[in-house]
Structure formats: structure tokens, C-alpha cells
XYZ file of C-alpha atoms in Angstrom:
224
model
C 0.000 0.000 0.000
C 1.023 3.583 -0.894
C 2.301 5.877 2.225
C -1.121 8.216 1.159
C -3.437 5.106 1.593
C -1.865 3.938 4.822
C -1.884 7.379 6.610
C -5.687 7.724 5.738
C -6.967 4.071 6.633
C -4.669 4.186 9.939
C -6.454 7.576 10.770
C -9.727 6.967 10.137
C -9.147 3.639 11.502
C -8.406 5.118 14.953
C -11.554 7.644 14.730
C -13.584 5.000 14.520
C -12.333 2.983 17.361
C -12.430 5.965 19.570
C -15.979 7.163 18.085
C -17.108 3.590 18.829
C -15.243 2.864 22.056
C -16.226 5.855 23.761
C -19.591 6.575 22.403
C -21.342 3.850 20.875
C -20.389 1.099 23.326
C -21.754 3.509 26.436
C -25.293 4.216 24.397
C -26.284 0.451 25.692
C -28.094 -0.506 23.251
C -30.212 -3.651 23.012
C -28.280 -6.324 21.194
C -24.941 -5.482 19.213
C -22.823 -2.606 19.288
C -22.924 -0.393 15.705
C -19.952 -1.533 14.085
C -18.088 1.706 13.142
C -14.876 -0.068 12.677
C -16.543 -2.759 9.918
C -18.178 0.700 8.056
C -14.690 2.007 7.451
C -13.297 -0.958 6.151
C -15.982 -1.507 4.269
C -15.216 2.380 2.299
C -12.450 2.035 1.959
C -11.939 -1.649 0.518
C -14.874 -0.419 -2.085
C -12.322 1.993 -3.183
C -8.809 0.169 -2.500
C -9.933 -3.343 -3.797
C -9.593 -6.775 -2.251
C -5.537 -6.511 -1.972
C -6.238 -3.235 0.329
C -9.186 -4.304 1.983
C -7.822 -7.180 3.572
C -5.021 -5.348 4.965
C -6.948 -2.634 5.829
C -9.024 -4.705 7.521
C -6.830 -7.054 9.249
C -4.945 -3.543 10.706
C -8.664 -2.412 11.877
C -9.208 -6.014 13.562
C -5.625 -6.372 15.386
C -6.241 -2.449 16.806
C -9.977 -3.620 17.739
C -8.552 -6.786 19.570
C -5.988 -4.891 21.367
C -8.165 -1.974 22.435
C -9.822 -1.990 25.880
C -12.578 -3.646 26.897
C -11.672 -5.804 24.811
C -12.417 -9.752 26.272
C -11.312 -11.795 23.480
C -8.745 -13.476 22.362
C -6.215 -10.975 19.856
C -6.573 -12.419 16.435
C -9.750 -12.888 16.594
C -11.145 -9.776 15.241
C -8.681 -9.578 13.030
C -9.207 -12.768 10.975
C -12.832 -11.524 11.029
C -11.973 -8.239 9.438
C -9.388 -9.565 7.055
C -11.941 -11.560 5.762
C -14.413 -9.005 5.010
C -11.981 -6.948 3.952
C -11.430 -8.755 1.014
C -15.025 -10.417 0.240
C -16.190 -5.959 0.097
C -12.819 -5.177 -2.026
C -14.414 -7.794 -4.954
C -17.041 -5.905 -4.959
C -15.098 -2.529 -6.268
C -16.638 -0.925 -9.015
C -15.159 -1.432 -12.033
C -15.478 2.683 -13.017
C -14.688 3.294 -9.319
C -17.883 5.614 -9.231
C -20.635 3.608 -7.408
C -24.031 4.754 -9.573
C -26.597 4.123 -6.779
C -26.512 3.080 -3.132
C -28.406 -0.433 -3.477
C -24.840 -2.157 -3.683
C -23.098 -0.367 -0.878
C -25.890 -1.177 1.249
C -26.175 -4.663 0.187
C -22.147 -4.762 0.830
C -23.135 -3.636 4.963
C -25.904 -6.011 5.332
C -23.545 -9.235 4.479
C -20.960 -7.286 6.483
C -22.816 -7.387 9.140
C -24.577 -11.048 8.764
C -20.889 -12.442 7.582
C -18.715 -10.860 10.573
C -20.830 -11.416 13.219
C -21.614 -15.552 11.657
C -17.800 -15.279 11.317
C -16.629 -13.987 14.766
C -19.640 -15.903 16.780
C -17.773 -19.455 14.719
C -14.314 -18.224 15.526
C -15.571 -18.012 18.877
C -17.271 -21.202 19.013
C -13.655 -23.297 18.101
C -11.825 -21.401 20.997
C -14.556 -22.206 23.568
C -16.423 -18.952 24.002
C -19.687 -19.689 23.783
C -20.836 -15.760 24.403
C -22.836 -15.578 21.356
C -24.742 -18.112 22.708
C -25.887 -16.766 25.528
C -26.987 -13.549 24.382
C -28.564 -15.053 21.520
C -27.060 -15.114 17.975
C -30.530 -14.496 16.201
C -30.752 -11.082 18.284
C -27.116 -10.086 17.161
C -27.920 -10.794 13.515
C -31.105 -8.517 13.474
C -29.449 -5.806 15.680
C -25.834 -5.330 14.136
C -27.532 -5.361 10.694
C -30.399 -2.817 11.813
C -27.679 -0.530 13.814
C -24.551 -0.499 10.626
C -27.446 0.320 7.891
C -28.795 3.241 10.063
C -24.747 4.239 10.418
C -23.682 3.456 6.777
C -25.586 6.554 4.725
C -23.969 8.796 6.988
C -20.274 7.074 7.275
C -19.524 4.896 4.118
C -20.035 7.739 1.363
C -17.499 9.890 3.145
C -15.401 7.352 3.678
C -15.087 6.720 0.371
C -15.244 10.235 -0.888
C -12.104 10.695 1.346
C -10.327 7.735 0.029
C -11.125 8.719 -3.815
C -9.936 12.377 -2.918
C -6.801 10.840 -1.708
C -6.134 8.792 -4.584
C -6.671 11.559 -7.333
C -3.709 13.784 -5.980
C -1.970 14.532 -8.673
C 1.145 14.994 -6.226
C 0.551 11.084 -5.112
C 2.264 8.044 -7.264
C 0.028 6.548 -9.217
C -0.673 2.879 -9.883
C -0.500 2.502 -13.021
C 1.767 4.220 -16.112
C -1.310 4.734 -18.181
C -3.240 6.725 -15.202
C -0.087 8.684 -14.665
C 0.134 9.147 -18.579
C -3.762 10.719 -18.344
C -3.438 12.801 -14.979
C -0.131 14.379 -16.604
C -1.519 15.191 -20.339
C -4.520 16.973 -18.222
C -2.573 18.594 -16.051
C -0.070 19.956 -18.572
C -3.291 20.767 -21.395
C -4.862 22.318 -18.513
C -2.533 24.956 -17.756
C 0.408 25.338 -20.683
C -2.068 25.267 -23.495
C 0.487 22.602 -25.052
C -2.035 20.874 -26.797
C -3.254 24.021 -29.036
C 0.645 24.278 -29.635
C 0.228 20.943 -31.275
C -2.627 21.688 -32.862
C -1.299 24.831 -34.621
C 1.952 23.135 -35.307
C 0.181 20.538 -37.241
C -1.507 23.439 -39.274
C 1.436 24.773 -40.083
C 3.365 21.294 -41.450
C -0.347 21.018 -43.601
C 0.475 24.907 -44.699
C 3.869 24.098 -45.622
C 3.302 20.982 -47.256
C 0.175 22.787 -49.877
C 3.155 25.465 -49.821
C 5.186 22.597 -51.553
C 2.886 21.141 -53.776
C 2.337 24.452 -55.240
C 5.614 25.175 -56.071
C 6.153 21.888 -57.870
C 3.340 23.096 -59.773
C 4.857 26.374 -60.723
C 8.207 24.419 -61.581
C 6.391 22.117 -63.911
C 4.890 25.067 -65.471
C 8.091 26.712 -66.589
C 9.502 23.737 -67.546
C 6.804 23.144 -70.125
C 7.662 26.939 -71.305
């Protein structure tokens, strides 16, 4: 990953632990906690692909494990997010521009249905049997309800930020041909160097009527 797109998804990744250590956990809710953490992964693996989401997502789950309360084991979280992570990167737009917001929101609900299936199994095989308890039907409904009632208002600027951050001109880009495109723009944009090419190809078309011409004239005389 690029230095630009690890600064942004570490800092965001930290605002939304704090937001959702120190305010969402203490609304007690009933059921599940609104998944902050998941919602940023989620924007930014729409934008950064599968490659980025996963490691985006296994950075979110390790910081997650290791925050307090946590009363897990540390891993755990992270394999979760990891694997979310990459399952939301597949579903990148292939324009990059998502057209409506049926597939983001489609992305959170299996988010939400997938990590908390996927953390209550993980759980399961190491003996904590938590899920259980509070009832896993109850978690499904409520971390589903709680991350689409967060997502409008988190995912789009999540991604807006991350787009933002990959269109600097000033940042590498990732491929030659994108670097090719932002250059030529730039450069058209503000040196007018593609009118210069324009006019110099009216002037070679000038010159070379210019030339015809005068082999016209020359065949002239030489018929005199």
C-alpha cells in the first residue's frame, strides 16, 4: 500500500475505534454494538480493492482486539476483518464511481450477517460460547439494523475521502497509463500545449500545400 493510503486508513481507523469505544459502546443498546470499525473498512476496501481491503481490515481487527474492553482473544477480530476486507474489495466498481446506493448497502448487510456468523464461529472453536448466551438471532437482526442506520452517513465519506486521496496529482500513481492521463490533463490544462500541437500541425499542412504548389509552378516553366 502507498504511504497516502496507509496514513488515511490508519487515521480513520483510529476515529472510529475511539468514536465507537467511547460513544457507541456507552449508548447500551439492546443487542450489538454499531460496528463503526466494519463501516470504514468496508469504504475504503470499495475503493482500495480486495488486496487493500484485507489489509486494511486485518490492521482495523488487530487495533480492535488490542483496544480496551476488549475480552477476546487478539486475532480474533482480526481474521474476522481480514476476511471481510477482502469479500467488500471484490465488490469494487469497475469505473470506481458507485451509480446508486443499493450495492453499498447490500455490501453492509452481508458485512454485518458475515462478521458477526464469522466472529460468533471463531468463537465457538476457541470455547467462548458468548454468542450463545446472548442469543445469535438477536445479534444478527441488531448489528444489521444498527450499521445500515450508520452506513448513509459514514460509508459515502469514507469513500469520498479515500477517492480524494487517490486523485492527488502529487501522489504516485498505480498505473503508467493513469499517470500518462493525470499528466496530459494537467499539462493541457494549464500550458495550453495541446493548441501548440494543434497549430503546429496546421502549419506542417500549410507548408506541405506550400510545396505542392511550387512543384506546380516548376512544372509550369519547364513546359515553357
Amino acid at each position: 500500500m502507498r504511504f497516502n493510503r496507509m496514513l488515511l486508513s490508519t487515521t480513520l481507523v483510529v476515529v472510529a475505534l475511539v468514536i465507537q469505544v467511547s460513544v457507541l459502546a456507552r449508548l447500551h443498546l439492546p443487542g450489538a454494538v454499531p460496528d463503526l470499525v466494519l463501516l470504514t473498512v468496508l469504504g475504503l476496501a470499495l475503493v482500495y480493492g480486495h488486496v487493500g481491503g484485507a489489509l486494511v481490515g486485518f490492521g482495523a481487527g488487530l487495533l480492535s482486539d488490542l483496544a480496551p474492553p476488549a475480552d477476546h482473544a487478539a486475532g480474533r477480530y482480526a481474521l474476522v476483518l481480514c476476511v471481510i476486507g477482502y469479500l467488500a474489495g471484490l465488490m469494487k466498481p469497475e469505473s470506481g464511481q458507485v451509480r446508486s446506493a443499493t450495492g453499498p448497502m447490500a455490501v453492509v448487510v452481508g458485512a454485518a450477517i458475515g462478521s458477526t456468523l464469522l466472529y460468533a464461529g471463531v468463537g465457538a472453536l476457541v470455547g467462548d460460547t458468548a454468542a450463545r448466551h446472548v442469543g445469535l438471532g438477536s445479534l444478527l437482526f441488531t448489528a444489521t439494523l444498527y450499521d445500515l442506520l450508520l452506513a448513509p452517513f459514514a460509508v459515502p465519506a469514507i469513500m469520498a475521502l479515500a477517492r480524494r486521496a487517490e486523485n492527488d496529482p502529487l501522489a504516485e500513481s498505480g498505473s503508467g497509463g493513469k499517470a500518462s492521463d493525470v499528466s496530459s490533463g494537467w499539462l493541457s490544462a494549464g500550458t495550453g500545449l495541446r493548441i501548440g500541437s494543434q497549430r503546429g500541425g496546421g502549419l506542417r499542412m500549410k507548408a506541405a500545400k506550400a510545396k505542392v504548389a511550387r512543384a506546380g509552378r516548376i512544372k509550369g516553366v519547364k513546359r515553357l
